[in-house]
Amino acid sequence: MIFNLNRIHSLSVSILFVLVLTSFCKKENSLSESNLEEGKYDADSKINVTSHLSQSKPNVIWIVIDSLRGDIIGNYNVTPNIDMFAKDGIQFQYHLVNAAWTRPSTLVFFTGKYASANPVNFWDYPTTKSEVQAFYRSEKKPLPKVLKDSKYNTVMVGNNPFLTDKYGLGVDVGFDELYDFSNYSEDTKKITKKTLEVLEAVSAKEDPFFLFLNYNDPHKPYTPPPGFTNRIQTKENLDERKLNYLGEVAFVDEELGKVFESIKTKGLWENSLILITADHGEVMHSSHAISPFTGTNTYYGHGQDLFLENIHVPLLIKLPNSKLQKAVQSMTRSIDLYPTVLDYIGIPIPKSIHGLSLRPIIEGKETNKRTYYGETRFTQGYGEGKEFLLQRSYRFHELGKFWQGSVGNEFYLYFDTTSDPNQERPIRINHMDSIGELKLNAALEKKMKRFWKQIRSMEPKLPMYHLWVNPSPTATESEIQISVPSGIIRLENLPSNVIVEEKGKFVKLKTKDQVPFQISFEVYPDVSFPEFKVWMGKQEVAKSDIRIGYFGVNLSACKRDCDLLYESQSFRPIIHPQTKVHFWKEGGLKKSYENKQELGTDALDILKKQGYVQ
């Protein structure tokens, strides 16, 4: 009996100890969470809590295969490893990129915004210092930086010279580590080797990681290692270029198999969000060999149009800790990938982006169909479902060796890819204001006009210039001459009593009315600053009688670097009744139009290796 009492006493003490310890741990945990919210915890507790929170977030592995068309995976017997991945995840079968060559498309990936929404041009290869600096000032939340702020280790491995600013070709988007192999020949195996090393390193760390893996193959020149073209199975009659292209796809697929195996053996597969996509497609249809938009030979190339074979690319996603298998038929866009990543790892999505998370589509909760807007050299496009309106456009041109400043006809091509899948038979509209001359079906004409208005609404607005004139009571006539060195002047607001003579870069306006009036105009594209002169009668208005900008600064008071003085943002200046002429600009700071710097030897070598320049 005494023995039993002792056991009971011992058991009671043990239970009491456990209760006290549990209470203490709860109290400590409660204090830690409270202190975390109030920002009052010490350094050690911060490390412990942050580490615990970090481990709950999934890893992100984003794989880009340059130039991979949307019709390759699952065909030709060249993608067995990617095919296996596709079967175990989500296949997006109508995924379109919003830009048609690597630099703008990659920036769309990492900003969730259309290419024209950032300062880096998508016209020429060099990036000016002013563009790079403007990107760093304006783009505060590129994806690698957002993930880094959430305790992710961020690493880029691959061949993408546009993700570093050291060559004068791109910008630094904020990776902790960047291993760029664009300066190496036969880079594919080197990229795989480094990727396996990175996976070894990040798997040993407690914090989650973001790995951006960017293979350059099958980007031209197409030079697959021996034996890979023998794997191709098709009834198509393939020319040598497509054979070699498919051989490179098979080569990359084999290398990806090694990466997949490493991810699995290191226990990283389940808790990783994995995306496989491409930055653009590749033109292989003979009807698109010469781009109707740029006049450039783009056969087995890209970046000169927005035809489907240029913008339709694969998208495959494996969700973290999920076995979901699904095929998505509806349209998705590359601007949607940035918010999708943040959505699935639990980071707030910035309101400034243009894309939408794919989660509602994946979960079958989306009710509205997404629409397409894209931009590349000489081209803008809008699409709904299988219908597209593509415009030959000067909207985003840059002065340089490819364009000297003249603006020609901007025609439109309409396609319904249900009946014309290869986009060979467009309806051409030379001028949207004369579309009635085509005598189209009324519903189709209305749809084309709506598509055209959508293009206008999606593009960033051009700065608007305003000129207010108070004619002299003694002058019988007032005359205004406006000119620009490049581009053209497009009048937007004009009183009915003003007679206009337009000649592209030069506009002359006359009126005999003595009532103050205002004219408004754009410089299209926004590549040069307008010059103007005003006569009242036979007397030219002196600079000392001209006021500029919101504050009405005297024009003659400024001798150099006066750009900011013209600005009024979205506010109309207060115009003094005695003012003769007031000129101001609405729509943001003046864009810099310096000549493109000469590319260095390293940059030229990279572009030559990748087939960008001859």
XYZ file of C-alpha atoms in Angstrom, residues 1-497:
497
model
C 0.000 0.000 0.000
C 2.871 2.315 0.860
C 4.385 1.417 -2.525
C 1.184 2.424 -4.298
C 0.991 5.712 -2.364
C 4.542 6.498 -3.409
C 3.676 5.810 -7.053
C 0.660 8.075 -6.770
C 2.743 10.795 -5.147
C 5.435 10.477 -7.824
C 2.827 10.537 -10.600
C 1.179 13.622 -9.094
C 4.497 15.462 -9.016
C 5.148 14.542 -12.659
C 1.734 15.756 -13.762
C 2.179 18.984 -11.811
C 5.599 19.534 -13.453
C 4.147 19.018 -16.942
C 1.287 21.446 -16.253
C 3.679 24.102 -14.964
C 6.025 23.622 -17.939
C 3.120 23.792 -20.411
C 1.809 26.948 -18.792
C 5.280 28.493 -18.887
C 5.740 27.628 -22.577
C 2.330 29.089 -23.438
C 3.214 32.239 -21.546
C 6.573 32.495 -23.315
C 4.961 31.883 -26.699
C 2.266 34.442 -25.973
C 4.887 36.961 -24.940
C 6.901 36.298 -28.096
C 3.877 36.801 -30.350
C 2.846 39.924 -28.441
C 6.347 41.343 -28.575
C 6.618 40.486 -32.259
C 3.498 42.520 -32.996
C 4.670 45.435 -30.863
C 8.268 45.321 -32.143
C 9.657 44.973 -28.582
C 11.404 41.594 -28.794
C 15.174 41.123 -28.443
C 17.500 40.050 -31.251
C 17.573 36.359 -30.268
C 13.802 36.009 -30.063
C 13.491 37.821 -33.406
C 15.795 35.326 -35.077
C 13.920 32.352 -33.600
C 10.452 33.631 -34.476
C 11.448 34.781 -37.974
C 13.127 31.458 -38.677
C 9.982 29.610 -37.624
C 7.792 31.826 -39.806
C 10.181 31.512 -42.778
C 10.120 27.724 -42.715
C 6.352 27.723 -43.183
C 6.637 29.468 -46.559
C 7.131 27.380 -49.707
C 10.168 27.668 -51.936
C 9.705 29.179 -55.396
C 11.430 27.680 -58.440
C 10.741 29.598 -61.649
C 12.110 27.973 -64.809
C 12.287 29.841 -68.125
C 13.180 28.086 -71.379
C 13.998 30.831 -73.873
C 12.108 30.818 -77.207
C 10.012 27.734 -76.370
C 6.831 27.817 -78.435
C 3.497 26.851 -76.961
C 3.007 23.917 -79.363
C 6.197 21.998 -78.528
C 5.622 20.353 -75.132
C 3.920 16.975 -75.519
C 4.759 16.809 -79.219
C 7.762 15.610 -81.231
C 8.964 13.265 -78.406
C 11.515 15.854 -77.230
C 10.134 16.762 -73.776
C 9.698 13.525 -71.755
C 10.772 15.121 -68.439
C 8.616 18.202 -68.917
C 5.739 15.944 -70.014
C 5.974 14.063 -66.712
C 5.990 17.375 -64.837
C 2.923 18.538 -66.789
C 0.923 15.423 -65.938
C 1.526 15.946 -62.225
C 0.587 19.632 -62.177
C -1.488 22.313 -63.858
C -1.226 22.872 -67.608
C -2.220 26.275 -68.972
C -2.902 25.614 -72.615
C -3.552 29.176 -73.801
C -0.868 31.215 -72.069
C 0.324 34.426 -73.764
C 3.307 36.630 -72.954
C 2.777 40.390 -73.007
C 6.067 41.183 -74.763
C 7.861 39.366 -77.570
C 11.555 39.422 -76.704
C 13.609 38.633 -73.640
C 14.303 41.898 -71.820
C 10.794 43.382 -71.765
C 9.262 39.947 -71.207
C 11.514 39.234 -68.212
C 10.678 42.620 -66.703
C 6.988 41.773 -67.118
C 7.706 38.581 -65.114
C 9.334 40.488 -62.277
C 7.071 43.556 -62.102
C 3.630 42.235 -63.058
C 3.298 45.297 -65.308
C 3.224 45.882 -69.042
C 6.585 46.640 -70.630
C 5.730 50.280 -71.279
C 5.064 50.849 -67.581
C 8.762 50.814 -66.748
C 11.450 53.195 -68.042
C 13.584 50.560 -69.821
C 12.975 50.717 -73.565
C 11.900 47.645 -75.533
C 13.042 49.075 -78.832
C 16.843 48.792 -78.892
C 19.335 46.578 -77.026
C 21.350 49.170 -75.084
C 19.884 50.647 -71.933
C 20.894 54.231 -71.276
C 22.132 55.255 -67.854
C 19.050 57.445 -67.442
C 16.755 54.455 -68.112
C 18.569 52.284 -65.592
C 18.529 55.021 -62.938
C 14.841 55.718 -63.610
C 14.061 52.007 -63.186
C 15.786 51.928 -59.796
C 13.885 55.044 -58.698
C 10.466 53.959 -59.911
C 10.385 50.180 -59.515
C 10.544 49.530 -55.782
C 8.980 46.056 -55.797
C 10.490 43.731 -58.405
C 9.779 40.151 -57.386
C 13.295 39.195 -56.173
C 13.330 42.214 -53.832
C 9.848 41.489 -52.502
C 10.831 37.899 -51.734
C 14.138 38.989 -50.218
C 12.216 41.295 -47.865
C 10.237 38.216 -46.767
C 13.422 36.352 -45.765
C 13.806 34.391 -49.000
C 17.248 33.547 -50.365
C 17.012 34.771 -53.974
C 19.252 33.281 -56.674
C 19.313 33.539 -60.461
C 21.158 30.909 -62.521
C 21.090 31.033 -66.294
C 21.780 32.899 -69.466
C 19.982 36.231 -69.425
C 22.292 39.239 -69.928
C 19.366 41.589 -69.388
C 19.231 40.834 -65.638
C 22.421 42.672 -64.824
C 23.415 46.281 -65.471
C 27.118 45.601 -65.987
C 26.970 45.133 -69.783
C 24.774 48.134 -70.595
C 22.021 45.730 -71.684
C 19.724 45.518 -68.684
C 18.951 46.269 -65.047
C 19.605 44.594 -61.709
C 16.259 43.391 -60.329
C 17.599 42.537 -56.886
C 18.801 38.918 -56.627
C 21.045 38.067 -53.674
C 23.163 35.945 -56.003
C 23.245 36.055 -59.794
C 25.128 33.495 -61.890
C 24.875 34.688 -65.493
C 26.373 32.453 -68.200
C 25.650 34.711 -71.183
C 29.382 35.243 -71.713
C 30.052 31.507 -72.025
C 29.785 29.191 -74.993
C 27.963 25.856 -74.539
C 26.280 27.265 -71.468
C 23.465 24.758 -70.931
C 25.457 22.113 -69.027
C 27.247 24.844 -67.063
C 23.858 26.248 -66.027
C 22.714 22.816 -64.850
C 25.936 22.230 -62.887
C 25.626 25.564 -61.090
C 21.920 24.944 -60.423
C 22.726 21.652 -58.702
C 25.326 23.461 -56.570
C 22.803 26.144 -55.642
C 20.184 23.534 -54.702
C 22.768 21.865 -52.469
C 23.496 25.201 -50.770
C 19.910 26.405 -50.282
C 18.698 23.022 -49.026
C 21.062 23.397 -46.062
C 19.545 26.741 -45.035
C 16.495 27.277 -42.855
C 14.994 30.148 -44.847
C 12.989 29.427 -48.025
C 14.524 30.234 -51.400
C 13.569 31.692 -54.764
C 15.481 30.135 -57.658
C 15.085 31.677 -61.110
C 16.520 29.212 -63.638
C 16.852 30.592 -67.177
C 18.055 28.310 -69.994
C 18.951 30.138 -73.213
C 18.474 27.086 -75.447
C 16.562 26.679 -77.727
C 17.259 30.333 -78.607
C 19.112 30.626 -81.899
C 21.683 29.830 -83.123
C 20.337 26.284 -82.952
C 23.317 24.025 -82.214
C 22.175 20.888 -80.347
C 24.797 18.348 -79.229
C 25.034 15.215 -81.381
C 22.237 12.692 -81.051
C 19.429 14.892 -79.782
C 17.754 15.409 -83.166
C 17.495 11.597 -83.430
C 14.873 11.688 -80.655
C 12.391 13.670 -82.758
C 9.268 11.767 -83.798
C 6.865 13.492 -86.186
C 5.136 13.168 -89.518
C 5.944 16.805 -90.305
C 8.442 17.534 -93.023
C 10.942 19.492 -90.924
C 13.597 21.763 -92.357
C 17.081 21.807 -90.840
C 16.429 24.816 -88.620
C 13.377 23.301 -86.956
C 15.173 19.971 -86.547
C 18.016 21.688 -84.720
C 15.585 23.811 -82.707
C 13.791 20.670 -81.526
C 17.158 19.045 -80.838
C 17.980 21.893 -78.456
C 14.587 21.478 -76.777
C 15.407 17.792 -76.210
C 18.814 18.803 -74.803
C 17.292 21.258 -72.304
C 14.645 18.711 -71.322
C 17.354 16.187 -70.459
C 19.173 18.782 -68.335
C 15.922 19.681 -66.587
C 15.488 16.032 -65.692
C 18.702 16.290 -63.636
C 17.370 19.401 -61.895
C 14.047 17.725 -61.088
C 15.860 14.713 -59.640
C 18.002 16.951 -57.428
C 14.966 18.875 -56.157
C 13.291 15.589 -55.214
C 16.290 13.865 -53.595
C 16.961 16.920 -51.437
C 13.388 16.861 -50.138
C 12.478 20.202 -51.742
C 9.822 19.043 -54.198
C 6.720 18.943 -52.032
C 7.100 22.368 -50.396
C 7.986 24.196 -53.607
C 5.922 26.265 -56.020
C 7.429 25.368 -59.411
C 6.672 27.224 -62.662
C 7.898 26.354 -66.147
C 7.343 28.865 -68.941
C 9.082 30.816 -71.730
C 9.744 34.491 -72.348
C 8.491 34.344 -75.950
C 7.949 31.940 -78.823
C 9.606 31.707 -82.223
C 8.369 32.581 -85.732
C 8.279 29.485 -87.951
C 5.388 30.114 -90.326
C 6.538 31.271 -93.746
C 3.724 33.832 -94.022
C 5.338 35.745 -91.123
C 8.912 35.513 -92.431
C 8.981 39.258 -93.100
C 7.255 41.152 -90.317
C 4.495 43.389 -91.726
C 5.106 45.732 -88.795
C 8.885 46.260 -88.946
C 9.709 44.989 -92.442
C 12.404 42.838 -90.805
C 13.216 39.232 -91.687
C 12.079 37.449 -88.540
C 11.904 33.855 -89.828
C 13.144 31.643 -86.984
C 13.369 34.713 -84.801
C 11.103 36.828 -82.610
C 10.425 40.291 -81.230
C 9.100 41.908 -84.423
C 5.372 41.250 -84.032
C 2.665 39.859 -81.731
C 1.486 36.905 -83.785
C 0.416 33.934 -81.682
C 3.502 31.909 -82.546
C 5.519 34.749 -80.994
C 3.444 35.120 -77.815
C 1.873 31.691 -77.153
C 4.202 29.846 -74.769
C 3.908 26.994 -72.271
C 2.949 27.520 -68.645
C 3.100 24.600 -66.219
C 2.699 24.999 -62.466
C 3.131 22.600 -59.549
C 1.550 23.992 -56.406
C 3.304 23.549 -53.054
C 2.084 20.622 -50.954
C -0.570 19.808 -53.514
C -1.295 16.937 -55.906
C -3.690 19.019 -58.018
C -3.720 17.996 -61.667
C -5.644 20.171 -64.090
C -5.734 21.516 -67.647
C -6.758 25.169 -68.015
C -8.194 26.197 -71.388
C -8.904 29.887 -70.744
C -6.491 32.689 -71.614
C -3.779 33.597 -69.114
C -1.006 36.192 -69.429
C 2.589 36.587 -68.275
C 1.616 39.671 -66.230
C -0.354 37.212 -64.064
C 2.664 35.223 -62.844
C 4.054 37.796 -60.383
C 0.787 38.072 -58.385
C 0.284 34.297 -58.583
C 3.615 33.644 -56.867
C 2.839 36.138 -54.100
C -0.694 34.777 -53.674
C 0.452 31.198 -53.114
C 3.220 32.062 -50.664
C 1.101 34.457 -48.632
C 2.642 37.833 -49.459
C 0.316 40.826 -50.149
C 0.020 41.676 -53.854
C 0.907 45.315 -54.666
C -2.036 47.315 -55.980
C 0.154 48.963 -58.627
C 0.552 45.869 -60.802
C -1.450 45.058 -63.939
C -1.670 41.274 -63.580
C -4.153 39.114 -61.673
C -3.380 36.004 -59.655
C -4.188 32.733 -61.417
C -5.568 31.286 -58.203
C -9.248 31.996 -59.047
C -8.799 30.169 -62.368
C -7.004 27.253 -60.711
C -9.728 26.949 -58.083
C -12.541 27.299 -60.628
C -13.854 30.526 -59.120
C -13.158 32.999 -61.958
C -16.224 34.216 -63.819
C -14.729 36.872 -66.144
C -12.545 36.060 -69.129
C -9.152 37.768 -69.189
C -8.181 39.956 -72.114
C -4.797 40.421 -73.763
C -2.695 43.522 -74.325
C 0.855 43.303 -75.694
C 3.697 45.497 -76.899
C 6.844 44.983 -78.907
C 8.830 46.821 -81.563
C 6.506 48.649 -83.968
C 3.514 46.683 -82.644
C 0.685 46.920 -80.157
C -2.060 44.363 -79.827
C -5.304 43.605 -78.041
C -7.174 40.313 -77.907
C -10.271 38.667 -76.503
C -10.531 34.891 -76.710
C -9.317 33.923 -80.166
C -9.701 37.366 -81.774
C -6.918 39.944 -82.028
C -6.339 43.428 -83.379
C -2.666 44.191 -84.040
C -1.509 47.719 -84.812
C 1.613 48.940 -86.517
C 2.649 51.528 -83.950
C 5.283 54.195 -83.388
C 4.023 54.719 -79.856
C 7.163 53.502 -78.029
C 9.869 54.300 -80.533
C 13.335 55.465 -79.595
C 15.533 57.670 -81.728
C 18.632 55.884 -82.988
C 20.021 53.846 -85.848
C 16.733 51.928 -86.308
C 14.457 54.979 -86.402
C 15.260 58.526 -87.440
C 12.058 60.226 -86.308
C 9.592 59.958 -89.201
C 6.075 58.598 -88.589
C 4.294 56.646 -91.308
C 0.929 54.959 -91.674
C -0.230 52.942 -88.678
C -2.444 50.208 -90.072
C -4.381 47.504 -88.193
C -4.682 43.763 -88.792
C -7.663 41.879 -87.384
C -7.523 38.089 -86.939
C -9.998 35.464 -85.798
C -7.713 32.534 -85.017
C -10.632 30.119 -84.744
C -11.053 30.216 -88.521
C -7.494 31.400 -89.281
C -5.209 29.647 -86.740
C -1.957 30.606 -88.499
C -3.006 34.245 -88.869
C -2.504 34.260 -92.633
C -5.669 36.080 -93.719
C -6.119 39.307 -91.776
C -8.638 42.038 -92.357
C -6.505 45.132 -92.907
C -7.682 48.582 -91.810
C -5.447 51.375 -93.097
C -7.129 54.081 -91.010
C -9.597 53.406 -88.243
C -11.618 56.508 -89.152
C -12.208 55.043 -92.645
C -13.192 51.527 -91.532
C -16.686 52.102 -92.939
C -15.257 51.921 -96.468
C -14.586 48.179 -95.947
C -18.365 47.568 -95.674
C -17.914 44.997 -92.921
C -20.630 43.323 -90.904
C -21.908 45.968 -88.470
C -21.192 43.823 -85.396
C -17.640 43.085 -86.577
C -16.961 46.747 -87.312
C -18.197 47.679 -83.851
C -15.953 45.018 -82.292
C -12.862 46.272 -84.160
C -13.504 49.817 -82.983
C -13.873 48.567 -79.434
C -10.585 46.660 -79.684
C -8.927 49.821 -81.016
C -10.251 51.841 -78.081
C -8.936 49.176 -75.713
C -5.425 49.553 -77.150
C -5.657 53.311 -76.613
C -6.884 52.867 -73.048
C -4.174 50.342 -72.108
C -1.150 52.327 -73.286
C 0.395 55.008 -71.045
C -0.833 58.468 -71.897
C 1.416 60.838 -73.809
C 2.253 64.161 -72.191
C -0.146 66.915 -73.193
C 1.114 70.378 -74.083
C -1.096 73.442 -73.660
C -0.629 76.863 -75.219
C -2.830 79.733 -74.021
C -2.846 82.889 -76.148
C -4.314 86.289 -75.298
C -4.377 88.203 -78.631
C -3.456 91.866 -78.694
C -6.508 94.133 -79.180
C -4.577 96.036 -81.848
C -3.593 92.950 -83.888
C -5.770 91.992 -86.820
C -4.481 88.415 -86.805
C -2.572 86.055 -84.496
C -0.316 83.276 -85.789
C 1.309 80.347 -83.963
C 4.011 78.132 -85.404
C 4.837 74.859 -83.598
C 7.528 72.423 -84.688
C 9.309 69.326 -83.390
C 12.634 67.878 -84.559
C 11.291 64.291 -84.507
C 7.884 62.642 -84.483
C 4.717 64.543 -85.358
C 2.337 66.984 -83.658
C -1.187 65.744 -82.948
C -3.691 68.461 -82.084
C -6.181 67.428 -79.394
C -8.128 70.574 -78.504
C -8.716 73.430 -80.907
C -11.207 76.331 -80.984
C -13.463 76.419 -84.038
C -12.267 79.890 -85.052
